[in-house]
CSV table of C-alpha atoms and ligand atoms in Angstrom, one decimal:
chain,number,residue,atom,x,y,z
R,539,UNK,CA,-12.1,27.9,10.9
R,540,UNK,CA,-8.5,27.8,11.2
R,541,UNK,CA,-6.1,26.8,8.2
R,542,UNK,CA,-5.1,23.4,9.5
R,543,UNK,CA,-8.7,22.0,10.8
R,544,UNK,CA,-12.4,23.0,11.4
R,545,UNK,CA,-12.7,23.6,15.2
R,546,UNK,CA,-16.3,24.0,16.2
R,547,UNK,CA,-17.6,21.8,19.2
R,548,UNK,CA,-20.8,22.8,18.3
R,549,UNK,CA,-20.4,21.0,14.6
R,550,UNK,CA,-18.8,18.0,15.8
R,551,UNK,CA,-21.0,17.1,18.2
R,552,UNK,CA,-23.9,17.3,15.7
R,553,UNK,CA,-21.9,15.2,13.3
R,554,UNK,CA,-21.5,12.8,16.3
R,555,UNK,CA,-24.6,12.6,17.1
R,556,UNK,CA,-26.6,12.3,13.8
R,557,UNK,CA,-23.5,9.4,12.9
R,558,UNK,CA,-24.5,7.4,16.6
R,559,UNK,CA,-28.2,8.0,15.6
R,560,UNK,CA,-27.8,6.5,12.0
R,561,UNK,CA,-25.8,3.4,13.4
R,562,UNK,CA,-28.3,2.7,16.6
R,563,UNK,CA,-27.2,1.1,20.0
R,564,UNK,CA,-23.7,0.2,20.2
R,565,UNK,CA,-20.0,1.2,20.6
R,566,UNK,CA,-18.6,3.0,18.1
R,567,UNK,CA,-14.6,2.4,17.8
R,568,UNK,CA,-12.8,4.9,14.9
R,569,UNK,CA,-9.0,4.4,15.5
R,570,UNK,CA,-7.9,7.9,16.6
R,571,UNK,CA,-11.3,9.2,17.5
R,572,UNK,CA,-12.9,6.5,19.4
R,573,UNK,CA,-16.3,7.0,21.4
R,574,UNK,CA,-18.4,5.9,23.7
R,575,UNK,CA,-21.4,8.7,24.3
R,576,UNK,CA,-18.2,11.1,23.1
R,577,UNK,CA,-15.0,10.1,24.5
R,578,UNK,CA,-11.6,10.9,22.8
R,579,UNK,CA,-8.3,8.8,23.7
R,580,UNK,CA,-5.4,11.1,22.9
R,581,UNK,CA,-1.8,11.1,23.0
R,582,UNK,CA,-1.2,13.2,26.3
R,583,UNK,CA,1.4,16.2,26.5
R,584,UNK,CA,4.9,15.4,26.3
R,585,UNK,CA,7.1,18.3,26.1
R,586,UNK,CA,10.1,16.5,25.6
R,587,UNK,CA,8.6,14.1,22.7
R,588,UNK,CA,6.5,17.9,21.2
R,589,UNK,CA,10.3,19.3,20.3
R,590,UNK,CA,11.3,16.0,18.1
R,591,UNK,CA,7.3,15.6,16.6
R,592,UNK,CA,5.2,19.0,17.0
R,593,UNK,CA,2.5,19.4,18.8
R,594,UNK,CA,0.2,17.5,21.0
R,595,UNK,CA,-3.6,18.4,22.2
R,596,UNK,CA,-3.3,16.3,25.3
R,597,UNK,CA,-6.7,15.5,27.0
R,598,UNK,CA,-7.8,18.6,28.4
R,599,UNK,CA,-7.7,21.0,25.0
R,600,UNK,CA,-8.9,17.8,22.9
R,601,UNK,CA,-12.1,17.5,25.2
R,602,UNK,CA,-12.3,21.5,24.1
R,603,UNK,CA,-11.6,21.6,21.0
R,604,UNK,CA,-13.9,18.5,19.7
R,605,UNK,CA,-16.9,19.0,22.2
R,606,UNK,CA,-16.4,15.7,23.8
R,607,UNK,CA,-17.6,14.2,26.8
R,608,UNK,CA,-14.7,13.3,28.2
R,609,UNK,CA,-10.9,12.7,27.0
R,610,UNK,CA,-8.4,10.0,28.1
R,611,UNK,CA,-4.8,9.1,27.3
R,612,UNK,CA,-5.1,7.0,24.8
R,613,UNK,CA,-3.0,4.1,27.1
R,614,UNK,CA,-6.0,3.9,29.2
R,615,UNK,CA,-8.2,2.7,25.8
R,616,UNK,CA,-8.2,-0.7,26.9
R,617,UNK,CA,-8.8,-0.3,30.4
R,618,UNK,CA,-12.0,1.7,29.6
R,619,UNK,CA,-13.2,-0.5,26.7
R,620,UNK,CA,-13.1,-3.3,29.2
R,621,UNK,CA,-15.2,-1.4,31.6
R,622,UNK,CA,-17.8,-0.1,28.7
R,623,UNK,CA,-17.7,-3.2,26.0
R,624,UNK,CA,-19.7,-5.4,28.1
R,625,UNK,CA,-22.7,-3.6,28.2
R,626,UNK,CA,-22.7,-2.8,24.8
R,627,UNK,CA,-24.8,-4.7,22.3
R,628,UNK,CA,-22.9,-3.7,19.1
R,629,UNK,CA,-18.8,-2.7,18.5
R,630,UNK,CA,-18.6,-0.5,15.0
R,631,UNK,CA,-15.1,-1.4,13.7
R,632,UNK,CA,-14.1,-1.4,10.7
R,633,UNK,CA,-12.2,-5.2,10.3
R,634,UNK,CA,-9.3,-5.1,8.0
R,635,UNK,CA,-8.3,-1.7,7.4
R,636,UNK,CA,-5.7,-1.9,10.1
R,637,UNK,CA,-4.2,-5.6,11.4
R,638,UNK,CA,-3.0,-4.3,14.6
R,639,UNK,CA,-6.0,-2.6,16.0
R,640,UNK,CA,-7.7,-6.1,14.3
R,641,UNK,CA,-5.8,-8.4,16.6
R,642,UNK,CA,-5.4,-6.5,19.6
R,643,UNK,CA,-9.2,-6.4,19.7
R,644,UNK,CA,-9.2,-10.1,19.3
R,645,UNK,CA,-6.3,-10.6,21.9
R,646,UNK,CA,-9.0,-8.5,24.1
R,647,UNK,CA,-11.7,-10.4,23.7
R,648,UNK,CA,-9.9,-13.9,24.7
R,649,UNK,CA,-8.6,-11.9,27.5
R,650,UNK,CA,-12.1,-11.2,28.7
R,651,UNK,CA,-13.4,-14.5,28.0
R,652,UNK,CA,-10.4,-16.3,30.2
R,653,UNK,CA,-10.9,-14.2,32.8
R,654,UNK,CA,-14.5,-15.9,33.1
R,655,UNK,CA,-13.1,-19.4,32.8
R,656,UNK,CA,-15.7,-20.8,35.6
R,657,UNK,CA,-18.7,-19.3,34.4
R,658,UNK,CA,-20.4,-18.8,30.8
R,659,UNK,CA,-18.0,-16.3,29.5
R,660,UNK,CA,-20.4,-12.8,28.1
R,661,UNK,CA,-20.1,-13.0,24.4
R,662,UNK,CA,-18.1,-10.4,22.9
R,663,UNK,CA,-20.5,-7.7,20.9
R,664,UNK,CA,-21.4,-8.0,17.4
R,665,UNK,CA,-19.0,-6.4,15.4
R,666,UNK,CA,-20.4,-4.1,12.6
R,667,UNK,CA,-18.7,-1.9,10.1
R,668,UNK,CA,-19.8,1.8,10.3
R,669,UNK,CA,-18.2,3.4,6.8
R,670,UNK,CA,-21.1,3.0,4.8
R,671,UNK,CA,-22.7,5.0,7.1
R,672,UNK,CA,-20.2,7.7,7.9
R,673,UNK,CA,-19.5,7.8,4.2
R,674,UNK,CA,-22.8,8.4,3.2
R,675,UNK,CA,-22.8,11.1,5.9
R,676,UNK,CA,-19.3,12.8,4.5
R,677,UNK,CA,-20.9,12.4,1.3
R,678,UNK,CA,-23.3,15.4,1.7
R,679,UNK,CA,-21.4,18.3,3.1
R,680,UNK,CA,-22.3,20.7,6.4
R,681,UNK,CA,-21.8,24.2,6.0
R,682,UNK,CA,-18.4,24.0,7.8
R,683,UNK,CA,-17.4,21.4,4.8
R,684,UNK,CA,-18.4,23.3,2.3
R,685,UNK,CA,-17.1,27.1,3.4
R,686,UNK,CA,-13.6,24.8,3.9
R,687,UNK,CA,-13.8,22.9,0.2
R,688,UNK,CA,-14.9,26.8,-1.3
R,689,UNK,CA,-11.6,28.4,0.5
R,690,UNK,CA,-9.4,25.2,-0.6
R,691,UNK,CA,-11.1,25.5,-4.2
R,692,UNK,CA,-10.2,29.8,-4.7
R,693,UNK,CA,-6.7,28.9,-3.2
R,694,UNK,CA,-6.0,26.0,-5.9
R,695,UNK,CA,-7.6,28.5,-8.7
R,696,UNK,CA,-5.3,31.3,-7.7
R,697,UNK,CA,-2.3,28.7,-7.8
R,698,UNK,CA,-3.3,28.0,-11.5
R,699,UNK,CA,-3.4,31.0,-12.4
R,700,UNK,CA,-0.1,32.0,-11.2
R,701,UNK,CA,1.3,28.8,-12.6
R,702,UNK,CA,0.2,30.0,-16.3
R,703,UNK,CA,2.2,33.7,-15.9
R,704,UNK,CA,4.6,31.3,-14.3
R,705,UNK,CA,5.9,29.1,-17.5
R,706,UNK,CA,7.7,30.2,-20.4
R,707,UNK,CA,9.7,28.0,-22.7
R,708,UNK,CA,13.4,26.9,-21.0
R,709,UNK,CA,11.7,27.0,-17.1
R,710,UNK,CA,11.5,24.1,-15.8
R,711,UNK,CA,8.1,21.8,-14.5
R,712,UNK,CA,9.2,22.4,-10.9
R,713,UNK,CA,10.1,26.2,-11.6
R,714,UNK,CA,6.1,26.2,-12.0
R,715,UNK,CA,5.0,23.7,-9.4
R,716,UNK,CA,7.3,26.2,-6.9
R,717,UNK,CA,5.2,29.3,-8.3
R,718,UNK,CA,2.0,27.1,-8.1
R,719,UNK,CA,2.7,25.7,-4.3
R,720,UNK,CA,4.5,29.4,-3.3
R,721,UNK,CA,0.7,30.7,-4.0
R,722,UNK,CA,-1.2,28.1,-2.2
R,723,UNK,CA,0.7,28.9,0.7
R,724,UNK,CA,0.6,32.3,0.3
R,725,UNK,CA,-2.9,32.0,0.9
R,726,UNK,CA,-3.3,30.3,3.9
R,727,UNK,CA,-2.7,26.4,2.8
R,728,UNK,CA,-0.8,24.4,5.1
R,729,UNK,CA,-0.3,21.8,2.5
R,730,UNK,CA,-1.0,20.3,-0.9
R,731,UNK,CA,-4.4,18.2,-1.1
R,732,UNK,CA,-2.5,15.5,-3.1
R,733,UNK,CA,1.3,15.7,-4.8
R,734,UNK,CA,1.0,17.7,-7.9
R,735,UNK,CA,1.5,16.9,-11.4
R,736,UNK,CA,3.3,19.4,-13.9
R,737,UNK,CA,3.6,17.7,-17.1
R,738,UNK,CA,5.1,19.1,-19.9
R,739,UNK,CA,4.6,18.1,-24.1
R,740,UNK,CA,3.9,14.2,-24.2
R,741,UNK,CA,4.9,13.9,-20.3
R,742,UNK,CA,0.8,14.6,-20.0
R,743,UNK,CA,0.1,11.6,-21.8
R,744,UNK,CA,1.5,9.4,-18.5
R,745,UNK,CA,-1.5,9.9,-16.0
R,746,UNK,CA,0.2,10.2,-12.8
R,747,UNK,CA,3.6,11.8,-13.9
R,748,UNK,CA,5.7,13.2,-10.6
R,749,UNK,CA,8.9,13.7,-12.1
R,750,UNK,CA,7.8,17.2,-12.8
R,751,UNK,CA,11.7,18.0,-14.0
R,752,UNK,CA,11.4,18.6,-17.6
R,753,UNK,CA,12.6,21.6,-19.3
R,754,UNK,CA,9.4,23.2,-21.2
R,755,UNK,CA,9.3,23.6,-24.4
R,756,UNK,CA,7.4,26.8,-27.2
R,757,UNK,CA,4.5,24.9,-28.9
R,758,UNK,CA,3.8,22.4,-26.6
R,759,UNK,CA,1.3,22.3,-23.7
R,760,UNK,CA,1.9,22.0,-19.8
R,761,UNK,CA,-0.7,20.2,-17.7
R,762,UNK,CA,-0.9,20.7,-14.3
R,763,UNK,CA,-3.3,18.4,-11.7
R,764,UNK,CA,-2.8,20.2,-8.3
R,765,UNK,CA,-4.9,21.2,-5.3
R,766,UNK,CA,-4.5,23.3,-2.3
R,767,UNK,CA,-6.0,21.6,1.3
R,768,UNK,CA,-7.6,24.1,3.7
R,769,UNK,CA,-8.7,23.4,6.7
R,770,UNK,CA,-8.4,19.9,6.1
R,771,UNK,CA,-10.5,19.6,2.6
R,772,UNK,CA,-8.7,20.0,-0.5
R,773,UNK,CA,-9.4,21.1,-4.0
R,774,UNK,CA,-8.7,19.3,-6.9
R,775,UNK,CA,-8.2,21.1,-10.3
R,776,UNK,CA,-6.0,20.4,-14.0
R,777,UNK,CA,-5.5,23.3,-16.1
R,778,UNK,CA,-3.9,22.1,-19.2
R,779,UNK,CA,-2.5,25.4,-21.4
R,780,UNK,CA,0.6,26.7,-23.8
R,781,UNK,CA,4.2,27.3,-22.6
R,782,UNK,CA,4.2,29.7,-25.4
R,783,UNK,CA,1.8,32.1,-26.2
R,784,UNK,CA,-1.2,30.3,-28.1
R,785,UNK,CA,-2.5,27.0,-29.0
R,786,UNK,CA,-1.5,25.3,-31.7
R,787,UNK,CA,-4.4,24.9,-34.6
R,788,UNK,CA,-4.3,20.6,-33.8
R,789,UNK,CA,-3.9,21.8,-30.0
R,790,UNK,CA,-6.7,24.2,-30.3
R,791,UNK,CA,-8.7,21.4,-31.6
R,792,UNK,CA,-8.2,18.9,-29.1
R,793,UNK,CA,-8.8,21.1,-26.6
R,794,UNK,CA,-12.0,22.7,-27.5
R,795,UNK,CA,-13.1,18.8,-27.5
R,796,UNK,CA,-12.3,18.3,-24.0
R,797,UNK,CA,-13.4,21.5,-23.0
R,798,UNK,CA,-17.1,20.6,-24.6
R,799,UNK,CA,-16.9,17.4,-22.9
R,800,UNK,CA,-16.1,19.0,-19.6
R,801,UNK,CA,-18.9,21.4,-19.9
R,802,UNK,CA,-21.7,18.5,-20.7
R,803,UNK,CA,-20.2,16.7,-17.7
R,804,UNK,CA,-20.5,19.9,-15.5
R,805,UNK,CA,-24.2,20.0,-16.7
R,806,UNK,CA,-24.8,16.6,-16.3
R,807,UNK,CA,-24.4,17.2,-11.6
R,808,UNK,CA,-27.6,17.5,-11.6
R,809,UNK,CA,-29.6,16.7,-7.8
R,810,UNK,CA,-30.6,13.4,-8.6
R,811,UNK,CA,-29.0,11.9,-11.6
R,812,UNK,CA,-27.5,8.7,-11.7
R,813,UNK,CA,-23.6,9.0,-10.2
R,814,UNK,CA,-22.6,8.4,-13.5
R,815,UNK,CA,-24.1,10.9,-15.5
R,816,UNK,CA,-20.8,13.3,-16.2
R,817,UNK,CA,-19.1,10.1,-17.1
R,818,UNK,CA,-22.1,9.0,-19.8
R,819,UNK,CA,-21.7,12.7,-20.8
R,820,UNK,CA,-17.9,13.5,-21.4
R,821,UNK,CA,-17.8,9.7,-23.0
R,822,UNK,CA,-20.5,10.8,-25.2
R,823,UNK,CA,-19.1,14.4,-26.3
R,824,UNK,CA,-15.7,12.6,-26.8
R,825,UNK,CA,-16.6,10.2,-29.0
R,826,UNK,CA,-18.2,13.0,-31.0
R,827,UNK,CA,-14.8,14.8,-30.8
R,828,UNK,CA,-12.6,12.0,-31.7
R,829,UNK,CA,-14.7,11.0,-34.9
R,830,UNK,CA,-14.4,15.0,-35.7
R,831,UNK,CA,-10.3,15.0,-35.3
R,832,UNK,CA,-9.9,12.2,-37.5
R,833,UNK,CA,-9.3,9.3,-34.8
R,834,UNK,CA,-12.8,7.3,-35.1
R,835,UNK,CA,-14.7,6.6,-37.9
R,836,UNK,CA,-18.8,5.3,-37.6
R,837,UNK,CA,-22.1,6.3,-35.7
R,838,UNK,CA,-21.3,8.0,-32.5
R,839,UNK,CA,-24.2,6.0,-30.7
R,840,UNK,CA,-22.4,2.9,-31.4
R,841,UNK,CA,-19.1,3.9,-31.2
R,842,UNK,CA,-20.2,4.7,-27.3
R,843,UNK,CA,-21.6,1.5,-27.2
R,844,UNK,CA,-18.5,-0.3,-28.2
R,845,UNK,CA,-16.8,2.1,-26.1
R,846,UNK,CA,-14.3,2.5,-28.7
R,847,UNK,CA,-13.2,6.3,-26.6
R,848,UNK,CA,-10.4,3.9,-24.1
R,849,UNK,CA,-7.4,4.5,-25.9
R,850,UNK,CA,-7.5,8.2,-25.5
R,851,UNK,CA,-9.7,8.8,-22.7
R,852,UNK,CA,-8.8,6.0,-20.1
R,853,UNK,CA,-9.7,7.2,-16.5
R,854,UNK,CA,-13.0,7.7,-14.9
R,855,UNK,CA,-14.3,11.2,-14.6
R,856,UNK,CA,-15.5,11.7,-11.4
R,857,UNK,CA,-14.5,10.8,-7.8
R,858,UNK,CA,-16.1,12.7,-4.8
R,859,UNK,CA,-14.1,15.3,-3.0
R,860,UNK,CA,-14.0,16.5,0.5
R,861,UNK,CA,-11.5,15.6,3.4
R,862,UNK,CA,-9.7,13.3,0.9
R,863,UNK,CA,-9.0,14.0,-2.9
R,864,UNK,CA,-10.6,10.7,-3.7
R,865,UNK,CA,-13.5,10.9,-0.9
R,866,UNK,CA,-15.2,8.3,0.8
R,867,UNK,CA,-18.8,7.5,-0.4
R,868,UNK,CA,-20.5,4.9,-2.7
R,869,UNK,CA,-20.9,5.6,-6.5
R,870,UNK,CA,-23.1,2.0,-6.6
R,871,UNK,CA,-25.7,0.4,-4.3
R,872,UNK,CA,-25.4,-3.3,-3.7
R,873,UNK,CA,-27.3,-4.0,-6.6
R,874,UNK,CA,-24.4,-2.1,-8.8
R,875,UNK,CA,-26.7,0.4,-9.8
R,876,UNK,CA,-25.1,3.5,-9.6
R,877,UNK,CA,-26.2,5.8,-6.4
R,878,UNK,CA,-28.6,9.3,-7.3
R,879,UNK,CA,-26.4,12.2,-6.9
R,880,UNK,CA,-27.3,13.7,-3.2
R,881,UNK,CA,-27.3,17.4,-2.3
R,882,UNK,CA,-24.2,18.8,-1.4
R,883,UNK,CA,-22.2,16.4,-2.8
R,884,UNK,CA,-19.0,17.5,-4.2
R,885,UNK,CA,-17.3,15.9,-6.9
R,886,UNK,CA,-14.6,16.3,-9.9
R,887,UNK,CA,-15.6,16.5,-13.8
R,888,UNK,CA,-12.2,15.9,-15.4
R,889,UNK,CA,-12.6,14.4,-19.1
R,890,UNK,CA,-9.2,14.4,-21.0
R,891,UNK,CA,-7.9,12.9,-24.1
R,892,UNK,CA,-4.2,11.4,-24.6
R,893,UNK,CA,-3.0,10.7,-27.5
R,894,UNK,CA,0.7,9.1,-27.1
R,895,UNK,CA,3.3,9.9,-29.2
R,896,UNK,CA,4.1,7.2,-30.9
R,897,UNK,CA,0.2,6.2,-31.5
R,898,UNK,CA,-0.1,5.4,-35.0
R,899,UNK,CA,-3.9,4.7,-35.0
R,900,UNK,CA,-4.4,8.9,-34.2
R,901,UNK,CA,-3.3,11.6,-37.1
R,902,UNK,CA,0.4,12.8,-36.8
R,903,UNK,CA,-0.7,16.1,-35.5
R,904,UNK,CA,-1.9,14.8,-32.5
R,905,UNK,CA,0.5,12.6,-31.5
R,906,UNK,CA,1.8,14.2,-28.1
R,907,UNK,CA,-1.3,15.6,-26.7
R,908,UNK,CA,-2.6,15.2,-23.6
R,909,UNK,CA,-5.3,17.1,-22.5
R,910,UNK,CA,-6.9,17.2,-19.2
R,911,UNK,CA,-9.7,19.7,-17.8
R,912,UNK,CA,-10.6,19.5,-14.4
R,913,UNK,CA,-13.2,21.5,-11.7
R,914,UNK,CA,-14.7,20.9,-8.5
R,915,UNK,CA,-18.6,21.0,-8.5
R,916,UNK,CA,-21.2,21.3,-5.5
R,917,UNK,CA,-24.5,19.5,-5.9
R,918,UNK,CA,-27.4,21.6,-5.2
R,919,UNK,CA,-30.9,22.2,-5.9
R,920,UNK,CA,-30.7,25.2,-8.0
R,921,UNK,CA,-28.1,23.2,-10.4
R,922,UNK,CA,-24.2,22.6,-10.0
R,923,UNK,CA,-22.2,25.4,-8.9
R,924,UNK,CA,-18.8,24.9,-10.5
R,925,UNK,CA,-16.4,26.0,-6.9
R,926,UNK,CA,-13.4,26.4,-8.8
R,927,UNK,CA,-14.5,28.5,-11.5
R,928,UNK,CA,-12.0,31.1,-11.0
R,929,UNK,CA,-9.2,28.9,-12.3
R,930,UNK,CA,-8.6,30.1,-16.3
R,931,UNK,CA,-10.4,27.6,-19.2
R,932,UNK,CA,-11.9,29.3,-22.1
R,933,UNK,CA,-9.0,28.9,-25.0
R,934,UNK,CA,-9.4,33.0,-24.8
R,935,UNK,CA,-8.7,33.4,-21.3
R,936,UNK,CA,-5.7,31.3,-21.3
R,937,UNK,CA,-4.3,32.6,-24.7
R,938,UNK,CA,-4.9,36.4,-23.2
R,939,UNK,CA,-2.4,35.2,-19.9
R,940,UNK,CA,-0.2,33.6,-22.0
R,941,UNK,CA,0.7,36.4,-24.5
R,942,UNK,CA,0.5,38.4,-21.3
R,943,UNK,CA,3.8,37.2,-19.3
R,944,UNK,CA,6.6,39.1,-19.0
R,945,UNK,CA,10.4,38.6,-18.7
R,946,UNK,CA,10.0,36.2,-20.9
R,947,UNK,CA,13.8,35.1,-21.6
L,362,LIG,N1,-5.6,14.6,-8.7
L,362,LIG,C1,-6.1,13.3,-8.6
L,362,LIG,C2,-7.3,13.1,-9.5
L,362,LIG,O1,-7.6,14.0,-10.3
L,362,LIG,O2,-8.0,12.2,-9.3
L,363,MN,MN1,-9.5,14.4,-9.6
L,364,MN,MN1,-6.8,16.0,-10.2
């Protein structure tokens, strides 16, 4: 496995193979990897374009490297889908997701059928979308996937963990996002899974804050949402801890809350259990917590039901991970009920609570808080197995680093 990508012929073939079984007789187009049995179309070598743009494969290592059939330059796609497409009963394209590939297919097929002006033109293939099926296949992770989202998830851990001995009040967010993303590549990641967040005090409270150029502050909190890709897959973690050395009491609070929450969601991955299950969960636990911190005031049970938690806790709490942060794959059949949580899925928990700070409906104390805990869990029979575990959460464990860090000035 090398740092940038998974290169094993071996593995994608299989991947190829049990995709073209899944989707039956026809011509499966992916633009940038389009097949026939296997055949790649690549941009060839060009050493005077590599010194401007980086490196090319070219035919010859692509055919190696992906354990395909064959390899072309990709300016001779259209003379080989012409020679293939009419024996083909089916094209899987996916219509819409890019307008250019979209027309020129349709310029192609009125080329083809004016070219057979004098006889009964052949009608062009059906043309079928194959994501649902490849995302129900990236859904459940190979061996290679997984080893590549475990390597991604210690790398983002470590990165948190430097990031804590990293802040102290009067540094700035993007003192610690530098000591955060100096780690991840440290340890072998080409890049950063998404752009990371570094949000100090009430700056937590705004969900996808990127200014990241605040000065931090003793007695309030730093959030950080960041994850290191590895070998193409990329964790996805939020650590949310003091720029001093302790929680406050109301801090404390709110964070044991989101912490429990976190926890039920964790347990709630279960093989099996509906897709929404850490959602019910944290929504559940949160309502519990906000009744107990003085926000909410009635029966938990119908609280939930009135879903009275959406001030506070806004966001979903779970996406599926993998090659992208926010992975392909269905949380809902057409029916809209959600889908049974597969083996080897991999998905984030990440319950928070925001309270903004001039929110008058939440006690002073809490005004300013924004809380956010997030992990990376794999689906599998013997339970969830929480991948980025290493990363610091127990209130003792973050305290201890805290009052820990030295050259503090
Ligand atoms: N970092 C993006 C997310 O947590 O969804
Ligand atoms: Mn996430
Ligand atoms: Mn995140």
């Amino acid at each position: 496995m090398s740092r940038d990508a998974i290169h094993d012929p071996k593995l994608h073939r299989a991947r190829r193979t049990r995709l073209l079984e899944a989707l039956g007789d026809g011509l499966l187009l992916l633009p940038t990897a389009p097949e026939t049995r296997a055949v790649l179309f690549v941009r060839p070598r060009d050493p005077a374009r590599e010194v401007w743009d980086g490196k090319r494969y070219g035919p010859a290592l692509a055919q190696r490297l992906f354990g395909v059939d064959a390899a072309h330059p990709i300016a001779d796609l259209w003379r080989v889908l012409a020679e293939v497409l009419p024996t083909q009963p089916r094209l899987f394209h996916r219509l819409g997701a890019d307008p250019a590939w979209d027309q020129r297919l349709l310029q192609f097929f009125a080329a083809q059928a004016k070219k057979h002006r004098r006889r009964e033109p052949p009608a062009h293939p059906v043309i079928q979308d194959p994501l649902p099926v490849l995302a129900a296949q990236r859904l459940q992770k190979d061996q290679g996937e997984i080893d590549a989202l475990r390597v991604a998830a210690a790398i983002t851990a470590s990165g948190h963990e430097v990031a804590m001995r990293a802040a102290r009040p009067g540094r700035h967010e993007y003192e610690v996002q530098a000591a955060l993303e100096a780690e991840f590549r440290r340890l072998g990641s080409p890049r950063n899974g998404y752009a990371s967040i570094v949000a100090s005090g009430a700056n937590a409270c705004i969900l996808h804050y990127h200014e990241n150029d605040r000065r931090l502050r003793d007695g309030e909190l730093l959030l950080i949402d960041a994850g290191a890709e590895f070998a193409g897959h990329t964790g996805d973690v939020t650590r949310t801890f003091p720029v001093g050395r302790a929680f406050t009491e109301a801090q404390a609070a709110v964070y044991r809350v989101v912490l429990r929450a976190q926890l039920a969601g964790i347990r709630a991955c279960r093989l099996g259990a509906r897709s929404d299950a850490p959602h019910r969960a944290c929504v559940r636990v949160l309502t519990q917590g906000l009744v107990e911190l003085g926000v909410l005031r009635g029966t938990v049970a119908k609280l939930v039901a009135k879903e009275r938690h959406k001030p506070w806790y806004m966001h979903g709490t779970s996406h599926w991970l993998g090659r992208d942060v926010h992975d392909v794959g269905a949380y809902r059949d057409a029916d809209d009920r959600p889908e049974p949580l597969p083996r080897h899925a991999v998905l984030t928990v990440e319950p928070g609570l925001y309270f903004a700070p001039d929110d008058r409906k939440v006690p002073r104390e809490l005004r300013g808080i924004g809380i956010r805990i997030e992990d990376d869990v794999l689906v599998t029979a013997r339970g969830p197995e929480v991948l980025t575990a290493a990363a610091p959460k127990s209130i003792a464990a973050i305290e201890r680093i805290c009052a820990g860090r030295t050259g503090i000035d």
